Short mmCIF file of C-alpha atoms in Angstrom, two decimals:
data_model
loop_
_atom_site.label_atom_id
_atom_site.label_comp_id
_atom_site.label_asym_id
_atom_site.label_seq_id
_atom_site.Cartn_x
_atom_site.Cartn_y
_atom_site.Cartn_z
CA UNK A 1 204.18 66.01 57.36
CA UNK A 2 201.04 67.89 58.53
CA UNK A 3 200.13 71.25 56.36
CA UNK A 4 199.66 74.63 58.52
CA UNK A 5 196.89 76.50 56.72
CA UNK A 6 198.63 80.06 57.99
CA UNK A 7 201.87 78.93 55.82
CA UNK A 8 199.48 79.46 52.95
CA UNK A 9 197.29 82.34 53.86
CA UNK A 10 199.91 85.05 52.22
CA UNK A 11 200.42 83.24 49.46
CA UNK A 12 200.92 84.60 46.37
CA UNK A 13 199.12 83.29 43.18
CA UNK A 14 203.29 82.12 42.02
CA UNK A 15 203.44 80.96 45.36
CA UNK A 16 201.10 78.81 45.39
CA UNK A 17 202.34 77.67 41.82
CA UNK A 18 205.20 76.40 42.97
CA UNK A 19 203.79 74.63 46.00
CA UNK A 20 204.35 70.65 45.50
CA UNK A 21 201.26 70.06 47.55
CA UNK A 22 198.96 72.39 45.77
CA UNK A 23 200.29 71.08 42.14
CA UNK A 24 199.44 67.15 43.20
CA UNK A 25 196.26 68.70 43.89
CA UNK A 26 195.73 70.48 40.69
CA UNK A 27 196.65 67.45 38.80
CA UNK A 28 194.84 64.68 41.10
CA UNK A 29 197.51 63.31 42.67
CA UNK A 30 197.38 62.30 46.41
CA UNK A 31 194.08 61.96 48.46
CA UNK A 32 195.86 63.98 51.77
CA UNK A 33 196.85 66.89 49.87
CA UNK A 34 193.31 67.22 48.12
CA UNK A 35 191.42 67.22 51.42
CA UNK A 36 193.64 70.12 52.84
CA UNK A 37 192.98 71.89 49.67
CA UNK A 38 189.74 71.32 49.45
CA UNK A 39 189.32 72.13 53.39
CA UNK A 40 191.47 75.62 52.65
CA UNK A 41 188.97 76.80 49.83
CA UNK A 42 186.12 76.55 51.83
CA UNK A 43 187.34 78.06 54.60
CA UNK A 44 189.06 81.11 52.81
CA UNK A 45 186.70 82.34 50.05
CA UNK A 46 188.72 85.31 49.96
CA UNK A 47 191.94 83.29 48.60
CA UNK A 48 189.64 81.70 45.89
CA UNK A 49 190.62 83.90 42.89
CA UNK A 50 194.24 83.28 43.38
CA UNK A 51 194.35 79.75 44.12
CA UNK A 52 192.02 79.37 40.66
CA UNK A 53 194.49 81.54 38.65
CA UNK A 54 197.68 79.12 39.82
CA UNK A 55 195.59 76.27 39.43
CA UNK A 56 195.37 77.29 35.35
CA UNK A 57 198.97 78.11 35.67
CA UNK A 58 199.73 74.19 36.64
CA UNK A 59 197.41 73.09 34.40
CA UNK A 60 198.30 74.64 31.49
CA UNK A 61 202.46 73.69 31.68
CA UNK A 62 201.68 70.38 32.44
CA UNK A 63 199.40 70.04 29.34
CA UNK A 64 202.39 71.47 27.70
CA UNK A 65 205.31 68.97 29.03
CA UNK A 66 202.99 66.59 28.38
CA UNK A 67 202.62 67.42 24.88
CA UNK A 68 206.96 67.22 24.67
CA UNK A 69 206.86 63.61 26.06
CA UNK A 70 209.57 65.26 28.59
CA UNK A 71 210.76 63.18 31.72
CA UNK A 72 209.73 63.55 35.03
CA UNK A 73 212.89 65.32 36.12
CA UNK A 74 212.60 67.37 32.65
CA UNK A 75 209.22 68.62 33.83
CA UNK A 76 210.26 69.98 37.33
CA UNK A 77 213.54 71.69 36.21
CA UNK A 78 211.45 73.71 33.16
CA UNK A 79 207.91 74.40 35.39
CA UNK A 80 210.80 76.12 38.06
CA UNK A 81 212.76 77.76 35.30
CA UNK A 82 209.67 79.07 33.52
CA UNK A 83 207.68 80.15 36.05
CA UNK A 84 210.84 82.32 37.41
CA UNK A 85 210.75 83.99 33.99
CA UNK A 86 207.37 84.56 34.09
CA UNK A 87 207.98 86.17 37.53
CA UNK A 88 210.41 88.32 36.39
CA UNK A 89 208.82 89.21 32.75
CA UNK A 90 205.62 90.58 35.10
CA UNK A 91 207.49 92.44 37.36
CA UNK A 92 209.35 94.20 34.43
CA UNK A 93 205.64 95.64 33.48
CA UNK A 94 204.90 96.44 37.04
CA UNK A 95 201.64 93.98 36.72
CA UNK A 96 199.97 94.36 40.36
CA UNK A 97 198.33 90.99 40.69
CA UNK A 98 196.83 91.15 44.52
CA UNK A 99 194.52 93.98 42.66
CA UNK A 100 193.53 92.39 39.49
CA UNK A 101 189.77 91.20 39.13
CA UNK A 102 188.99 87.83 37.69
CA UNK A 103 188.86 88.91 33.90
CA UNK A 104 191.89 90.47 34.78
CA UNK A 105 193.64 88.11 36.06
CA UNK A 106 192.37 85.49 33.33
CA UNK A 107 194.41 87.97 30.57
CA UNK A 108 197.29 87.61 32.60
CA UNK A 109 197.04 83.74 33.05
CA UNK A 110 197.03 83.89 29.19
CA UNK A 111 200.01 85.72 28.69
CA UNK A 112 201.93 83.90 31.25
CA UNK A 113 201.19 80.57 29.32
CA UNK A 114 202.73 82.39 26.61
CA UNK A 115 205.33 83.11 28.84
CA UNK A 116 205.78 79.48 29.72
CA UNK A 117 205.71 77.99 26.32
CA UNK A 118 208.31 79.87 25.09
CA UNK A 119 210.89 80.04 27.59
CA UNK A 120 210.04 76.29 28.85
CA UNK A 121 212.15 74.93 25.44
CA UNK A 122 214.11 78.09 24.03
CA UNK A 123 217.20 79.66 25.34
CA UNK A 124 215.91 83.00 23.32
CA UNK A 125 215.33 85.92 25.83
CA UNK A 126 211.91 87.69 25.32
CA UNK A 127 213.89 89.97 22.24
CA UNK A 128 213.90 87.39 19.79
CA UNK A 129 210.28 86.60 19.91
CA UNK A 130 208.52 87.51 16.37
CA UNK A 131 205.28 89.79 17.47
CA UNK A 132 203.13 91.21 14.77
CA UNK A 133 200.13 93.79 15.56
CA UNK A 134 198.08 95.72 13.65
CA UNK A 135 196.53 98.94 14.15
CA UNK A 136 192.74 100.01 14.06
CA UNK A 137 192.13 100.38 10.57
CA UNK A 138 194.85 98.14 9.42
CA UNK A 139 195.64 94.50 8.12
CA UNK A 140 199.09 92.41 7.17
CA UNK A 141 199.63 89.70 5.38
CA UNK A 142 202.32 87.67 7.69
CA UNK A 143 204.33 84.51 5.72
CA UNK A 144 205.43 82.14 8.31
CA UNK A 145 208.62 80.31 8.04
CA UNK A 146 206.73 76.89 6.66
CA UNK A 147 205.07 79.46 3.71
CA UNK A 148 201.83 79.37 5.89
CA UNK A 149 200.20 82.35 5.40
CA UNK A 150 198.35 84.36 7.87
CA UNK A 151 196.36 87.46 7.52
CA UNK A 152 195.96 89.74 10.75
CA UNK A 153 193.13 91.52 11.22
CA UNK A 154 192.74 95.32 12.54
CA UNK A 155 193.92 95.78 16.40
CA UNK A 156 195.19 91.82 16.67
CA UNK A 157 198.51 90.62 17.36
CA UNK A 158 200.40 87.24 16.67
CA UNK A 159 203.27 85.63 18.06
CA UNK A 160 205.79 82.78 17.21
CA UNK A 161 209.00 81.40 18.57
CA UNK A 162 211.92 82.06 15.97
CA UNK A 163 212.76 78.29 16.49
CA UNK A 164 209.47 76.90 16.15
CA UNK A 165 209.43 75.29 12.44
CA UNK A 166 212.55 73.53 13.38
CA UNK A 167 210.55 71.77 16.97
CA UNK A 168 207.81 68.84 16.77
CA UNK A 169 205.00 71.59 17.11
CA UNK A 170 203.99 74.78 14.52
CA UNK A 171 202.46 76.98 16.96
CA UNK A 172 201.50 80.46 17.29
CA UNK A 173 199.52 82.87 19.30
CA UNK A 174 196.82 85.00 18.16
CA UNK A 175 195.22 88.33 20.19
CA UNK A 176 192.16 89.85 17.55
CA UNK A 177 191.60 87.78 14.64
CA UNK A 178 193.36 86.35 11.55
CA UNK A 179 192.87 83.97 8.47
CA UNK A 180 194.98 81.44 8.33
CA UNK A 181 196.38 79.20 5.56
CA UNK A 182 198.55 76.48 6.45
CA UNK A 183 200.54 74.97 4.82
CA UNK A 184 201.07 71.13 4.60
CA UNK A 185 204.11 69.63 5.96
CA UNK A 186 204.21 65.74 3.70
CA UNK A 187 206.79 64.97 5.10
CA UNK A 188 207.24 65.16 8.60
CA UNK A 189 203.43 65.90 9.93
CA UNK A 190 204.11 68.02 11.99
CA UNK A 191 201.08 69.75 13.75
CA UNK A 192 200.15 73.53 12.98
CA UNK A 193 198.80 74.81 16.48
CA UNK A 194 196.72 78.17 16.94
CA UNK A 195 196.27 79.15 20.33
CA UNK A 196 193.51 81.75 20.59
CA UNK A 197 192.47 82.46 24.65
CA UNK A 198 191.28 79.39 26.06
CA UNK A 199 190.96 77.34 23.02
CA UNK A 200 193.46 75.58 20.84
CA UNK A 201 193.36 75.00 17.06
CA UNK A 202 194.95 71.75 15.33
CA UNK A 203 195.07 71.33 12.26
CA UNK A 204 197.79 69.56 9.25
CA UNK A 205 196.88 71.97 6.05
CA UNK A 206 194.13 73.90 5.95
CA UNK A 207 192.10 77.42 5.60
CA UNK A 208 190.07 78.88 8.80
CA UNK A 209 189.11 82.31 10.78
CA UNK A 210 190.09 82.88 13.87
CA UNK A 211 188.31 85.58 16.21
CA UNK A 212 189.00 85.88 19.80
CA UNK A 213 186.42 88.46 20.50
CA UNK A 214 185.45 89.43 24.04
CA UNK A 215 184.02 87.26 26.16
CA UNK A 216 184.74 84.26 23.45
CA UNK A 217 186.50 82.84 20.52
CA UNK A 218 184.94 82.02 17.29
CA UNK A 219 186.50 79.68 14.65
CA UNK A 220 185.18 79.34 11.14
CA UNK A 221 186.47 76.27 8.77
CA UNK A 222 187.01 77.32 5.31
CA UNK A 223 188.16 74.04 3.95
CA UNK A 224 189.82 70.44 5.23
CA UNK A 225 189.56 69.90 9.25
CA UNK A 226 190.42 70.82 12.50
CA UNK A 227 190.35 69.94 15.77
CA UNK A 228 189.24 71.75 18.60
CA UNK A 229 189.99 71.59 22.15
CA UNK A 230 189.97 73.56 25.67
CA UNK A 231 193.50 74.25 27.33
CA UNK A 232 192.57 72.25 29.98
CA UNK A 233 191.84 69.04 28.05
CA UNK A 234 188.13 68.46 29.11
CA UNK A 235 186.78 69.13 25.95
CA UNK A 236 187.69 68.00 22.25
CA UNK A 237 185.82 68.56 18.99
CA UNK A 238 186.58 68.33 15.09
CA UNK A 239 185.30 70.66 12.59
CA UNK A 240 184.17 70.17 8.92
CA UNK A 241 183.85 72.93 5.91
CA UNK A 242 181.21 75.48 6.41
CA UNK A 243 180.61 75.07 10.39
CA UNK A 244 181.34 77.94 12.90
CA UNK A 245 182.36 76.85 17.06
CA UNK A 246 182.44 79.27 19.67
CA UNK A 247 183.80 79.05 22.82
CA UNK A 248 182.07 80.98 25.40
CA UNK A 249 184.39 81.93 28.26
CA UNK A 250 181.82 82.36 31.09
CA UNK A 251 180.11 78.87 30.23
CA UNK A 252 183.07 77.00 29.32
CA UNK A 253 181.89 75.37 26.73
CA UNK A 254 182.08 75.11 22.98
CA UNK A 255 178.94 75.19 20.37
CA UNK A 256 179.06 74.50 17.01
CA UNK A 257 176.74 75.16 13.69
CA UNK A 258 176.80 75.25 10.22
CA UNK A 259 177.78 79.02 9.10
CA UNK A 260 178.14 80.72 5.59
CA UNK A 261 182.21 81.54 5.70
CA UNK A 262 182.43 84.33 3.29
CA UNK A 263 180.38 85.80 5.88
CA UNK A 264 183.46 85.33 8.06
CA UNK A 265 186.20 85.91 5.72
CA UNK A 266 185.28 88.78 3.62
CA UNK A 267 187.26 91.55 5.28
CA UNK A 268 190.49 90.21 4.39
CA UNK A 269 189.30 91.68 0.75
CA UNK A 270 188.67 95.18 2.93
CA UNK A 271 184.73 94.70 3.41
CA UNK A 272 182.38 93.27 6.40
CA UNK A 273 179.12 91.29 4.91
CA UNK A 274 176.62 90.71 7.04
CA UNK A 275 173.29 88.91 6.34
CA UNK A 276 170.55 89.49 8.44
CA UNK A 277 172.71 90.42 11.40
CA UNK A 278 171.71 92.94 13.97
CA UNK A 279 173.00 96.53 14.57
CA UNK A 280 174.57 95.69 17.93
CA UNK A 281 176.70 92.84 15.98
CA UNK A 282 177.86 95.20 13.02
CA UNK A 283 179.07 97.93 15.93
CA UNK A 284 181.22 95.39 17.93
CA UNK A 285 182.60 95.15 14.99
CA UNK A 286 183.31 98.73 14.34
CA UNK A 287 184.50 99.24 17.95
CA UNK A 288 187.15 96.18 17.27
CA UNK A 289 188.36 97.49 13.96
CA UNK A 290 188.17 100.50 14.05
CA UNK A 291 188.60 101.45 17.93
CA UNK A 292 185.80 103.92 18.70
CA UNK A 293 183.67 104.09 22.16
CA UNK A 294 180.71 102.90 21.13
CA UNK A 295 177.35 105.19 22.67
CA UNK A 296 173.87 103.96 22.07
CA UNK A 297 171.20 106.38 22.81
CA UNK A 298 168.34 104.55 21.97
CA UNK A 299 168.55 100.88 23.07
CA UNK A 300 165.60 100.01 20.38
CA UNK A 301 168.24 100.77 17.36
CA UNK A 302 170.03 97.67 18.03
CA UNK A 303 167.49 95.80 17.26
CA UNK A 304 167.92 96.73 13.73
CA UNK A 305 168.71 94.24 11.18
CA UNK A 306 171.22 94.92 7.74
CA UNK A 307 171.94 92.75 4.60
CA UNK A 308 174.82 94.07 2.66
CA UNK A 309 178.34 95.02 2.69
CA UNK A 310 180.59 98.22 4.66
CA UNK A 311 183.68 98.93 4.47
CA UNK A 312 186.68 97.60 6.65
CA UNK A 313 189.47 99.84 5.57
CA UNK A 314 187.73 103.10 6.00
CA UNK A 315 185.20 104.07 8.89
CA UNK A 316 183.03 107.35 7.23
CA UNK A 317 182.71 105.26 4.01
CA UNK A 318 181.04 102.12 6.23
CA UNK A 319 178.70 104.66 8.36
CA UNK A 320 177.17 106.45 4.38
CA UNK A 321 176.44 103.19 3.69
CA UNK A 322 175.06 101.90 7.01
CA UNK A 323 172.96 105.06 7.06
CA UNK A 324 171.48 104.26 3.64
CA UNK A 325 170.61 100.77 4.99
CA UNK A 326 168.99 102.19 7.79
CA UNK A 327 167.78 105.58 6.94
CA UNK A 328 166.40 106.88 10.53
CA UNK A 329 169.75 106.16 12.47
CA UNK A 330 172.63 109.17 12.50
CA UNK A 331 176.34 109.07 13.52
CA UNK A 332 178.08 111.62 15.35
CA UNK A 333 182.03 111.33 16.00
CA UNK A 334 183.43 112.89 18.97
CA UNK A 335 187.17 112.05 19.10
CA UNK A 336 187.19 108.45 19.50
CA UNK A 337 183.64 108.38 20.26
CA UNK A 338 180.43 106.73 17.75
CA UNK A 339 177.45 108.61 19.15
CA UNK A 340 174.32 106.50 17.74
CA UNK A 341 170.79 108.02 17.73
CA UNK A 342 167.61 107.63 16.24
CA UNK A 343 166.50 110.65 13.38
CA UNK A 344 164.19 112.97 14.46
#
């Protein structure tokens, strides 16, 4: 049957989800159907951030039947039924797609694999899912139903299915960052599965940070071993004690190197240490735990290095101490507002 390229021009991005023809593409199946795609790209630039976003869509619930060993007929009944429930979970929250711009619409991609995951397998409406957030300012200690133990940073949120200790996969989902200890399962191996942006986390029984900053996620390996890999499968790496990777969102790619982890760890017991690290590093971290707009006025403090340990419960005990560090920076607080400058 010969494809009309004005069928596909008002396509939306769950239209084109749902397309046969533009899923076969996605997952390299059919030479016809990738030359019309391929053709349609090119000649509609303007079509290119939607047509990415369901691409990641398709990708990312086939990577996740896949993972279920379900049947062919299993798959297409739960990518329909999923993807409706998506549809319907987004327009509950009045989410305007056709104006979101690509970071935006790479947040939403993420929550709507969240969306899939859950619903593909679960008869549980959205109610029944566990979520746990955090403040600014504030951590919790969360015991999972395997006695895995995770500890949830300031402004971060987890999520897990009800159901989930009782399926072939332990998985959760993690917004901010959180230290997690997992717990071993002897007897029936069943994977422990941390999905943090773009990036999942495997491991069987072990201790690790997780930090999805902005702009990319950082894991830190405490003890035993994980693996690493991109939600699109092109990438796969294992980690040992004491090494740090970071995936970097606009490259795509994850680095790895060998890291101090107390550095990493240390404000689960309320504190932030930092060795050598720059200024600009220790006030990302004060915007993220603490939630203030963070205002530079002179570009040349950031450049400043500290040694030492601040606080990570309470914000004017962290800036007496930073000041003493650095003696010729000052702090002004204007609502949620930092104002840096440089002492006269």
């Amino acid at each position: 049957m010969t494809m009309n390229e004005s069928n596909y021009l008002h396509y939306t991005v769950d239209d084109y989800a749902v397309d046969p023809s533009f899923r076969k593409w996605c997952l390299s199946e059919g030479e016809t159907g990738s030359a019309f795609w391929e053709t349609f790209l090119l000649r509609h630039p303007e079509k290119a951030e939607e047509i990415e976003a369901a691409r990641r869509i398709v990708l990312g619930v086939d990577q996740h039947f896949a993972s279920r060993e379900a049947s062919p007929a299993s798959i297409e009944s739960h990518y329909l039924q999923t993807l409706k429930t998506a549809q319907q979970r987004e327009r509950t929250i009045k989410l305007k797609r056709q104006k979101l711009q690509f970071a935006a619409a790479i947040t939403l991609l993420i929550a709507a694999a969240i969306s899939f995951t859950y619903y593909t397998f679960s008869s549980s409406d959205e109610s029944s899912l566990l979520v746990y957030r955090t403040d600014y300012g504030e951590q919790k200690t969360i015991q999972l139903p395997d006695s895995s133990l995770v500890r949830l940073n300031a402004n971060s949120k987890l999520i897990i299915n009800p159901t989930w200790e009782i399926d072939s996969l332990r998985e959760v989902w993690l917004e901010g960052e959180a230290y997690f200890s997992v717990a071993k399962k002897p007897a029936h191996h069943t994977k422990f599965v941390v999905h943090a942006q773009e990036l999942n986390v495997e491991v069987l029984g072990t201790q690790f940070n997780v930090n999805t900053m902005e702009g990319a996620t950082e894991v830190v390996l405490d003890e035993g071993k994980i693996k690493l890999s991109k939600s699109d499968n092109t990438e796969t790496i294992t980690m040992s004690p004491g090494e740090m990777a970071t995936f970097s969102v606009s490259t795509r790619r994850i680095t790895k190197k060998q890291v101090n982890p107390q550095l990493y760890r240390s404000w689960k017991e309320g504190y932030l240490t930092y060795e050598e690290a720059r200024l600009s590093e220790v006030l990302k971290d004060v915007q993220q735990t603490f939630g203030y707009t963070i205002v530079v006025k002179d570009s040349l403090l950031l450049e400043e290095t500290i040694s030492g340990a601040l606080s990570s419960n309470d914000l004017d005990s962290l800036l007496i101490v930073l000041k003493d560090i650095i003696p010729k920076i000052s702090f002004t607080q204007n609502d949620q507002q930092l104002i840096v400058t440089k002492k006269k």
